[in-house]
Amino acid sequence: MNQPHRKPDFDIQQLRLSCRECSVHELCLPSSLRGDDLIRLSDLVGHSSYDPGQHIFNTGDVFQALYVVQSGSVKTSVTTRDGGLQILHFHLPGELIGLDGLAEHHHQCTAEPLEPSQVCRLPYRKIEQLANDIPALQKQLLRIVSREFFLDHQHILMMGGRPAIQRLALFIQTLSHRKRLLHEDHRNLTLSMSRVELANYLALATETVSRLLARLQRLGVLRLERHNLEIVDMERLVEISGDDLELVPYPH
Amino acid sequence: MNQPHRKPDFDIQQLRLSCRECSVHELCLPSSLRGDDLIRLSDLVGHSSYDPGQHIFNTGDVFQALYVVQSGSVKTSVTTRDGGLQILHFHLPGELIGLDGLAEHHHQCTAEPLEPSQVCRLPYRKIEQLANDIPALQKQLLRIVSREFFLDHQHILMMGGRPAIQRLALFIQTLSHRKRLLHEDHRNLTLSMSRVELANYLALATETVSRLLARLQRLGVLRLERHNLEIVDMERLVEISGDDLELVPYPH
DNA sequence: CGATGTATTGACATTGATCAATTGGGGTGG
DNA sequence: CCACCCCAATTGATCAATGTCAATACATCG
């Protein structure tokens, strides 16, 4: 398991763009920062690439930084004593990872990319310093943490005693919604995770996921080949999902 | 739905005691506070009693304060558009409620006592002020928020594709563990919630919960009448639960 | 003491898990 | 470039766990 390779040089222009869509850009780009300050910013954050199999951090690791997905996707998971695994979340670009480490200075979960991914590292020490300079940032930080509860609540809601097809439909819906927040095409999704991982996340058997995806395809709700998914009939999808979920993650 | 009745006068001595076990006593009892400062403290927090049916706050309510259960127990839940309900957590004395409201200045869930309960109200404005006076408190506050992720992760883990009996066993185990943290008898629990609520929390049918409780009783693992539960064979309980859960909530 | 709601227990139905076999891709080496 | 291999995904057949429906027992409260 090799080390993540540091990107020695990167395009500030592109960074500025990608940061604009970031869920926590308040942390790195306080309104006071501009121009040359972006250089200072480049000093604050570290950008690394990770491949599947490399862990961004592991359960029990000392908490040192928060991470934001820049490109690709990352899964977080917890393991149980008996070797069981539960995936907690799939993180898309702009989404934050690592907050659960704040509590005990150790990470409570493991973060690992689903595909080659770029991740933005925000050393917590520096965030704290920055927050001391800019008091309003403290409030922001708290709000950002609080925001993460949405995700867990959605997950719990999704797992909560609904039929399998609803869970799957809900999942696809939230994925679509999150892509829309990134101003990307929300009808064409990429399921970067394996069926096994998706099944685990939804608390289903992989075979069930396969079958239900096939079913949704037969119903003309979506079209998929491999990991590319096109939502053909969004209304129907929402209908099947039970129109259940309050979709309010990461409101900008 | 009548208003919660204010306790006009209360016993500071008892308050001091109950606060000592509180999961967030760092917020109200910074080490610098002592003696007369406790009076100031009494100004900060409000103590209210709520009965079942009264809501402490509702989804969508403007976020103004955090709450800590002092006595009794409180459930938090979210509702879905189609009228579905999902219980997120049962809060015991010393546990915190309302953090999810920080993000958007509106509560994301509803909080309601399961039985007549006393709740401690921490106006957020005042917490912020206090935090300005004591910088270390800011860090504490963040850690407290982060700690709440444990609970959600536990919940997700509990729901995650395990057999019903494991979920139930895990739930009882965590309840027991939380009572122990309060230095109370952890072998005699009170299931203050109804079977319906418990089933909802575990994503099971109420009948299943009933049957499995009966089964655990037949197995000699526990003894229960109505809502009083005695754990007879803790080892067996842990064994049934799969010895799964990392029990690390609210470490003091 | 009766009424109402909650919990339990039973019979049955159904969803989704499990087991097993097959297909299909992507990568590797000849 | 093709052939093979390996892992992931799909599909099928079966079964078990748990949900659903229905009836009864139990408590609590007026």
mmCIF file with all atom_site columns, C-alpha atoms in Angstrom, chain B residues 74-219:
data_model
loop_
_atom_site.group_PDB
_atom_site.id
_atom_site.type_symbol
_atom_site.label_atom_id
_atom_site.label_alt_id
_atom_site.label_comp_id
_atom_site.label_asym_id
_atom_site.label_entity_id
_atom_site.label_seq_id
_atom_site.pdbx_PDB_ins_code
_atom_site.Cartn_x
_atom_site.Cartn_y
_atom_site.Cartn_z
_atom_site.occupancy
_atom_site.B_iso_or_equiv
_atom_site.pdbx_formal_charge
_atom_site.auth_seq_id
_atom_site.auth_comp_id
_atom_site.auth_asym_id
_atom_site.auth_atom_id
_atom_site.pdbx_PDB_model_num
ATOM 1   C CA . VAL B 1 74  ? -37.014 11.824  25.325 1.00 0.00 ? 74  VAL B CA 1
ATOM 2   C CA . LYS B 1 75  ? -37.378 10.537  21.807 1.00 0.00 ? 75  LYS B CA 1
ATOM 3   C CA . THR B 1 76  ? -36.349 12.369  18.668 1.00 0.00 ? 76  THR B CA 1
ATOM 4   C CA . SER B 1 77  ? -37.914 11.524  15.349 1.00 0.00 ? 77  SER B CA 1
ATOM 5   C CA . VAL B 1 78  ? -38.313 12.643  11.776 1.00 0.00 ? 78  VAL B CA 1
ATOM 6   C CA . THR B 1 79  ? -41.403 12.356  9.666  1.00 0.00 ? 79  THR B CA 1
ATOM 7   C CA . THR B 1 80  ? -41.533 11.709  5.969  1.00 0.00 ? 80  THR B CA 1
ATOM 8   C CA . ARG B 1 81  ? -43.819 13.385  3.501  1.00 0.00 ? 81  ARG B CA 1
ATOM 9   C CA . ASP B 1 82  ? -46.048 10.367  3.233  1.00 0.00 ? 82  ASP B CA 1
ATOM 10  C CA . GLY B 1 83  ? -46.700 10.464  6.947  1.00 0.00 ? 83  GLY B CA 1
ATOM 11  C CA . GLY B 1 84  ? -44.108 7.879   7.855  1.00 0.00 ? 84  GLY B CA 1
ATOM 12  C CA . LEU B 1 85  ? -42.222 8.269   11.107 1.00 0.00 ? 85  LEU B CA 1
ATOM 13  C CA . GLN B 1 86  ? -38.710 7.249   12.004 1.00 0.00 ? 86  GLN B CA 1
ATOM 14  C CA . ILE B 1 87  ? -37.428 7.450   15.522 1.00 0.00 ? 87  ILE B CA 1
ATOM 15  C CA . LEU B 1 88  ? -33.832 8.553   15.569 1.00 0.00 ? 88  LEU B CA 1
ATOM 16  C CA . HIS B 1 89  ? -32.871 8.192   19.171 1.00 0.00 ? 89  HIS B CA 1
ATOM 17  C CA . PHE B 1 90  ? -34.026 7.683   22.716 1.00 0.00 ? 90  PHE B CA 1
ATOM 18  C CA . HIS B 1 91  ? -32.304 10.148  24.992 1.00 0.00 ? 91  HIS B CA 1
ATOM 19  C CA . LEU B 1 92  ? -31.529 9.331   28.581 1.00 0.00 ? 92  LEU B CA 1
ATOM 20  C CA . PRO B 1 93  ? -30.644 11.731  31.396 1.00 0.00 ? 93  PRO B CA 1
ATOM 21  C CA . GLY B 1 94  ? -27.446 13.584  30.684 1.00 0.00 ? 94  GLY B CA 1
ATOM 22  C CA . GLU B 1 95  ? -27.826 13.274  26.953 1.00 0.00 ? 95  GLU B CA 1
ATOM 23  C CA . LEU B 1 96  ? -28.011 16.150  24.565 1.00 0.00 ? 96  LEU B CA 1
ATOM 24  C CA . ILE B 1 97  ? -30.747 17.068  22.113 1.00 0.00 ? 97  ILE B CA 1
ATOM 25  C CA . GLY B 1 98  ? -31.056 19.624  19.389 1.00 0.00 ? 98  GLY B CA 1
ATOM 26  C CA . LEU B 1 99  ? -27.640 19.825  17.813 1.00 0.00 ? 99  LEU B CA 1
ATOM 27  C CA . ASP B 1 100 ? -28.967 19.168  14.358 1.00 0.00 ? 100 ASP B CA 1
ATOM 28  C CA . GLY B 1 101 ? -30.636 22.555  14.511 1.00 0.00 ? 101 GLY B CA 1
ATOM 29  C CA . LEU B 1 102 ? -27.341 24.382  14.317 1.00 0.00 ? 102 LEU B CA 1
ATOM 30  C CA . ALA B 1 103 ? -26.920 23.860  10.617 1.00 0.00 ? 103 ALA B CA 1
ATOM 31  C CA . GLU B 1 104 ? -29.871 25.739  9.233  1.00 0.00 ? 104 GLU B CA 1
ATOM 32  C CA . HIS B 1 105 ? -31.171 27.493  12.331 1.00 0.00 ? 105 HIS B CA 1
ATOM 33  C CA . HIS B 1 106 ? -34.134 25.164  12.216 1.00 0.00 ? 106 HIS B CA 1
ATOM 34  C CA . HIS B 1 107 ? -34.590 21.865  13.932 1.00 0.00 ? 107 HIS B CA 1
ATOM 35  C CA . GLN B 1 108 ? -34.414 18.847  11.700 1.00 0.00 ? 108 GLN B CA 1
ATOM 36  C CA . CYS B 1 109 ? -36.323 16.581  14.008 1.00 0.00 ? 109 CYS B CA 1
ATOM 37  C CA . THR B 1 110 ? -38.976 16.557  16.683 1.00 0.00 ? 110 THR B CA 1
ATOM 38  C CA . ALA B 1 111 ? -38.269 15.975  20.363 1.00 0.00 ? 111 ALA B CA 1
ATOM 39  C CA . GLU B 1 112 ? -40.904 14.617  22.682 1.00 0.00 ? 112 GLU B CA 1
ATOM 40  C CA . PRO B 1 113 ? -40.682 12.994  26.101 1.00 0.00 ? 113 PRO B CA 1
ATOM 41  C CA . LEU B 1 114 ? -41.655 9.357   26.538 1.00 0.00 ? 114 LEU B CA 1
ATOM 42  C CA . GLU B 1 115 ? -42.719 10.019  30.097 1.00 0.00 ? 115 GLU B CA 1
ATOM 43  C CA . PRO B 1 116 ? -42.927 13.072  32.338 1.00 0.00 ? 116 PRO B CA 1
ATOM 44  C CA . SER B 1 117 ? -39.406 14.420  32.051 1.00 0.00 ? 117 SER B CA 1
ATOM 45  C CA . GLN B 1 118 ? -37.261 17.279  33.172 1.00 0.00 ? 118 GLN B CA 1
ATOM 46  C CA . VAL B 1 119 ? -35.252 18.997  30.539 1.00 0.00 ? 119 VAL B CA 1
ATOM 47  C CA . CYS B 1 120 ? -32.482 21.508  30.848 1.00 0.00 ? 120 CYS B CA 1
ATOM 48  C CA . ARG B 1 121 ? -32.570 24.303  28.324 1.00 0.00 ? 121 ARG B CA 1
ATOM 49  C CA . LEU B 1 122 ? -29.355 25.942  27.164 1.00 0.00 ? 122 LEU B CA 1
ATOM 50  C CA . PRO B 1 123 ? -30.106 29.053  25.116 1.00 0.00 ? 123 PRO B CA 1
ATOM 51  C CA . TYR B 1 124 ? -27.671 28.974  22.263 1.00 0.00 ? 124 TYR B CA 1
ATOM 52  C CA . ARG B 1 125 ? -27.024 32.689  22.368 1.00 0.00 ? 125 ARG B CA 1
ATOM 53  C CA . LYS B 1 126 ? -25.743 32.364  25.881 1.00 0.00 ? 126 LYS B CA 1
ATOM 54  C CA . ILE B 1 127 ? -23.640 29.388  25.035 1.00 0.00 ? 127 ILE B CA 1
ATOM 55  C CA . GLU B 1 128 ? -22.040 31.412  22.289 1.00 0.00 ? 128 GLU B CA 1
ATOM 56  C CA . GLN B 1 129 ? -21.369 34.273  24.673 1.00 0.00 ? 129 GLN B CA 1
ATOM 57  C CA . LEU B 1 130 ? -19.893 31.930  27.206 1.00 0.00 ? 130 LEU B CA 1
ATOM 58  C CA . ALA B 1 131 ? -17.775 30.407  24.493 1.00 0.00 ? 131 ALA B CA 1
ATOM 59  C CA . ASN B 1 132 ? -16.447 33.811  23.595 1.00 0.00 ? 132 ASN B CA 1
ATOM 60  C CA . ASP B 1 133 ? -15.316 34.304  27.180 1.00 0.00 ? 133 ASP B CA 1
ATOM 61  C CA . ILE B 1 134 ? -13.719 30.911  27.362 1.00 0.00 ? 134 ILE B CA 1
ATOM 62  C CA . PRO B 1 135 ? -12.036 29.969  24.094 1.00 0.00 ? 135 PRO B CA 1
ATOM 63  C CA . ALA B 1 136 ? -11.407 26.392  25.159 1.00 0.00 ? 136 ALA B CA 1
ATOM 64  C CA . LEU B 1 137 ? -15.134 26.017  25.376 1.00 0.00 ? 137 LEU B CA 1
ATOM 65  C CA . GLN B 1 138 ? -15.418 26.367  21.630 1.00 0.00 ? 138 GLN B CA 1
ATOM 66  C CA . LYS B 1 139 ? -13.284 23.327  21.151 1.00 0.00 ? 139 LYS B CA 1
ATOM 67  C CA . GLN B 1 140 ? -15.342 21.491  23.717 1.00 0.00 ? 140 GLN B CA 1
ATOM 68  C CA . LEU B 1 141 ? -18.491 22.403  21.927 1.00 0.00 ? 141 LEU B CA 1
ATOM 69  C CA . LEU B 1 142 ? -17.197 20.996  18.689 1.00 0.00 ? 142 LEU B CA 1
ATOM 70  C CA . ARG B 1 143 ? -16.165 17.823  20.377 1.00 0.00 ? 143 ARG B CA 1
ATOM 71  C CA . ILE B 1 144 ? -19.574 17.453  21.901 1.00 0.00 ? 144 ILE B CA 1
ATOM 72  C CA . VAL B 1 145 ? -21.220 17.808  18.537 1.00 0.00 ? 145 VAL B CA 1
ATOM 73  C CA . SER B 1 146 ? -18.868 15.314  17.033 1.00 0.00 ? 146 SER B CA 1
ATOM 74  C CA . ARG B 1 147 ? -19.638 12.885  19.815 1.00 0.00 ? 147 ARG B CA 1
ATOM 75  C CA . GLU B 1 148 ? -23.203 12.692  18.654 1.00 0.00 ? 148 GLU B CA 1
ATOM 76  C CA . PHE B 1 149 ? -22.072 10.917  15.523 1.00 0.00 ? 149 PHE B CA 1
ATOM 77  C CA . PHE B 1 150 ? -21.397 7.883   17.658 1.00 0.00 ? 150 PHE B CA 1
ATOM 78  C CA . LEU B 1 151 ? -25.063 7.542   18.297 1.00 0.00 ? 151 LEU B CA 1
ATOM 79  C CA . ASP B 1 152 ? -26.098 7.724   14.700 1.00 0.00 ? 152 ASP B CA 1
ATOM 80  C CA . HIS B 1 153 ? -23.386 5.315   13.690 1.00 0.00 ? 153 HIS B CA 1
ATOM 81  C CA . GLN B 1 154 ? -24.491 2.892   16.342 1.00 0.00 ? 154 GLN B CA 1
ATOM 82  C CA . HIS B 1 155 ? -28.016 3.171   15.109 1.00 0.00 ? 155 HIS B CA 1
ATOM 83  C CA . ILE B 1 156 ? -27.007 2.554   11.524 1.00 0.00 ? 156 ILE B CA 1
ATOM 84  C CA . LEU B 1 157 ? -24.920 -0.359  12.632 1.00 0.00 ? 157 LEU B CA 1
ATOM 85  C CA . MET B 1 158 ? -27.815 -1.768  14.567 1.00 0.00 ? 158 MET B CA 1
ATOM 86  C CA . MET B 1 159 ? -30.132 -1.549  11.607 1.00 0.00 ? 159 MET B CA 1
ATOM 87  C CA . GLY B 1 160 ? -27.558 -2.830  9.186  1.00 0.00 ? 160 GLY B CA 1
ATOM 88  C CA . GLY B 1 161 ? -28.784 -6.162  7.872  1.00 0.00 ? 161 GLY B CA 1
ATOM 89  C CA . ARG B 1 162 ? -28.573 -8.110  11.111 1.00 0.00 ? 162 ARG B CA 1
ATOM 90  C CA . PRO B 1 163 ? -31.136 -10.604 12.263 1.00 0.00 ? 163 PRO B CA 1
ATOM 91  C CA . ALA B 1 164 ? -33.866 -9.100  14.382 1.00 0.00 ? 164 ALA B CA 1
ATOM 92  C CA . ILE B 1 165 ? -32.736 -10.755 17.584 1.00 0.00 ? 165 ILE B CA 1
ATOM 93  C CA . GLN B 1 166 ? -29.285 -9.245  17.281 1.00 0.00 ? 166 GLN B CA 1
ATOM 94  C CA . ARG B 1 167 ? -30.722 -5.787  16.872 1.00 0.00 ? 167 ARG B CA 1
ATOM 95  C CA . LEU B 1 168 ? -32.833 -6.189  19.931 1.00 0.00 ? 168 LEU B CA 1
ATOM 96  C CA . ALA B 1 169 ? -29.981 -7.619  21.970 1.00 0.00 ? 169 ALA B CA 1
ATOM 97  C CA . LEU B 1 170 ? -27.726 -4.795  20.845 1.00 0.00 ? 170 LEU B CA 1
ATOM 98  C CA . PHE B 1 171 ? -30.303 -2.246  21.816 1.00 0.00 ? 171 PHE B CA 1
ATOM 99  C CA . ILE B 1 172 ? -30.676 -3.664  25.295 1.00 0.00 ? 172 ILE B CA 1
ATOM 100 C CA . GLN B 1 173 ? -26.928 -3.788  25.625 1.00 0.00 ? 173 GLN B CA 1
ATOM 101 C CA . THR B 1 174 ? -26.481 -0.145  24.713 1.00 0.00 ? 174 THR B CA 1
ATOM 102 C CA . LEU B 1 175 ? -29.254 0.876   27.062 1.00 0.00 ? 175 LEU B CA 1
ATOM 103 C CA . SER B 1 176 ? -27.561 -1.024  29.823 1.00 0.00 ? 176 SER B CA 1
ATOM 104 C CA . HIS B 1 177 ? -24.249 0.546   28.988 1.00 0.00 ? 177 HIS B CA 1
ATOM 105 C CA . ARG B 1 178 ? -25.680 4.026   29.025 1.00 0.00 ? 178 ARG B CA 1
ATOM 106 C CA . LYS B 1 179 ? -27.238 3.458   32.407 1.00 0.00 ? 179 LYS B CA 1
ATOM 107 C CA . ARG B 1 180 ? -23.902 2.317   33.702 1.00 0.00 ? 180 ARG B CA 1
ATOM 108 C CA . LEU B 1 181 ? -22.376 5.581   32.563 1.00 0.00 ? 181 LEU B CA 1
ATOM 109 C CA . LEU B 1 182 ? -24.897 7.255   34.815 1.00 0.00 ? 182 LEU B CA 1
ATOM 110 C CA . HIS B 1 183 ? -23.653 5.089   37.661 1.00 0.00 ? 183 HIS B CA 1
ATOM 111 C CA . GLU B 1 184 ? -27.032 3.452   37.867 1.00 0.00 ? 184 GLU B CA 1
ATOM 112 C CA . ASP B 1 185 ? -27.961 -0.174  38.071 1.00 0.00 ? 185 ASP B CA 1
ATOM 113 C CA . HIS B 1 186 ? -27.261 -1.438  34.601 1.00 0.00 ? 186 HIS B CA 1
ATOM 114 C CA . ARG B 1 187 ? -28.985 -4.777  35.043 1.00 0.00 ? 187 ARG B CA 1
ATOM 115 C CA . ASN B 1 188 ? -32.415 -3.325  35.657 1.00 0.00 ? 188 ASN B CA 1
ATOM 116 C CA . LEU B 1 189 ? -33.648 -1.233  32.806 1.00 0.00 ? 189 LEU B CA 1
ATOM 117 C CA . THR B 1 190 ? -36.836 0.577   32.104 1.00 0.00 ? 190 THR B CA 1
ATOM 118 C CA . LEU B 1 191 ? -38.094 0.444   28.560 1.00 0.00 ? 191 LEU B CA 1
ATOM 119 C CA . SER B 1 192 ? -39.924 3.735   28.703 1.00 0.00 ? 192 SER B CA 1
ATOM 120 C CA . MET B 1 193 ? -40.891 3.581   25.068 1.00 0.00 ? 193 MET B CA 1
ATOM 121 C CA . SER B 1 194 ? -43.839 1.623   23.766 1.00 0.00 ? 194 SER B CA 1
ATOM 122 C CA . ARG B 1 195 ? -43.309 -1.543  21.744 1.00 0.00 ? 195 ARG B CA 1
ATOM 123 C CA . VAL B 1 196 ? -44.415 0.348   18.695 1.00 0.00 ? 196 VAL B CA 1
ATOM 124 C CA . GLU B 1 197 ? -41.732 2.944   19.243 1.00 0.00 ? 197 GLU B CA 1
ATOM 125 C CA . LEU B 1 198 ? -39.084 0.378   19.978 1.00 0.00 ? 198 LEU B CA 1
ATOM 126 C CA . ALA B 1 199 ? -40.023 -1.562  16.857 1.00 0.00 ? 199 ALA B CA 1
ATOM 127 C CA . ASN B 1 200 ? -39.865 1.579   14.789 1.00 0.00 ? 200 ASN B CA 1
ATOM 128 C CA . TYR B 1 201 ? -36.445 2.413   16.137 1.00 0.00 ? 201 TYR B CA 1
ATOM 129 C CA . LEU B 1 202 ? -35.142 -1.028  15.267 1.00 0.00 ? 202 LEU B CA 1
ATOM 130 C CA . ALA B 1 203 ? -36.955 -1.164  11.928 1.00 0.00 ? 203 ALA B CA 1
ATOM 131 C CA . LEU B 1 204 ? -38.999 -4.202  12.973 1.00 0.00 ? 204 LEU B CA 1
ATOM 132 C CA . ALA B 1 205 ? -42.652 -5.036  13.369 1.00 0.00 ? 205 ALA B CA 1
ATOM 133 C CA . THR B 1 206 ? -44.036 -4.631  16.871 1.00 0.00 ? 206 THR B CA 1
ATOM 134 C CA . GLU B 1 207 ? -45.071 -8.263  16.888 1.00 0.00 ? 207 GLU B CA 1
ATOM 135 C CA . THR B 1 208 ? -41.531 -9.282  16.165 1.00 0.00 ? 208 THR B CA 1
ATOM 136 C CA . VAL B 1 209 ? -40.278 -7.250  19.093 1.00 0.00 ? 209 VAL B CA 1
ATOM 137 C CA . SER B 1 210 ? -42.856 -8.830  21.354 1.00 0.00 ? 210 SER B CA 1
ATOM 138 C CA . ARG B 1 211 ? -41.973 -12.320 20.220 1.00 0.00 ? 211 ARG B CA 1
ATOM 139 C CA . LEU B 1 212 ? -38.256 -11.815 20.519 1.00 0.00 ? 212 LEU B CA 1
ATOM 140 C CA . LEU B 1 213 ? -38.529 -10.313 23.972 1.00 0.00 ? 213 LEU B CA 1
ATOM 141 C CA . ALA B 1 214 ? -40.544 -13.355 24.945 1.00 0.00 ? 214 ALA B CA 1
ATOM 142 C CA . ARG B 1 215 ? -37.893 -15.572 23.410 1.00 0.00 ? 215 ARG B CA 1
ATOM 143 C CA . LEU B 1 216 ? -35.063 -13.892 25.259 1.00 0.00 ? 216 LEU B CA 1
ATOM 144 C CA . GLN B 1 217 ? -37.050 -14.433 28.388 1.00 0.00 ? 217 GLN B CA 1
ATOM 145 C CA . ARG B 1 218 ? -37.596 -18.105 27.652 1.00 0.00 ? 218 ARG B CA 1
ATOM 146 C CA . LEU B 1 219 ? -33.877 -18.447 27.027 1.00 0.00 ? 219 LEU B CA 1
#
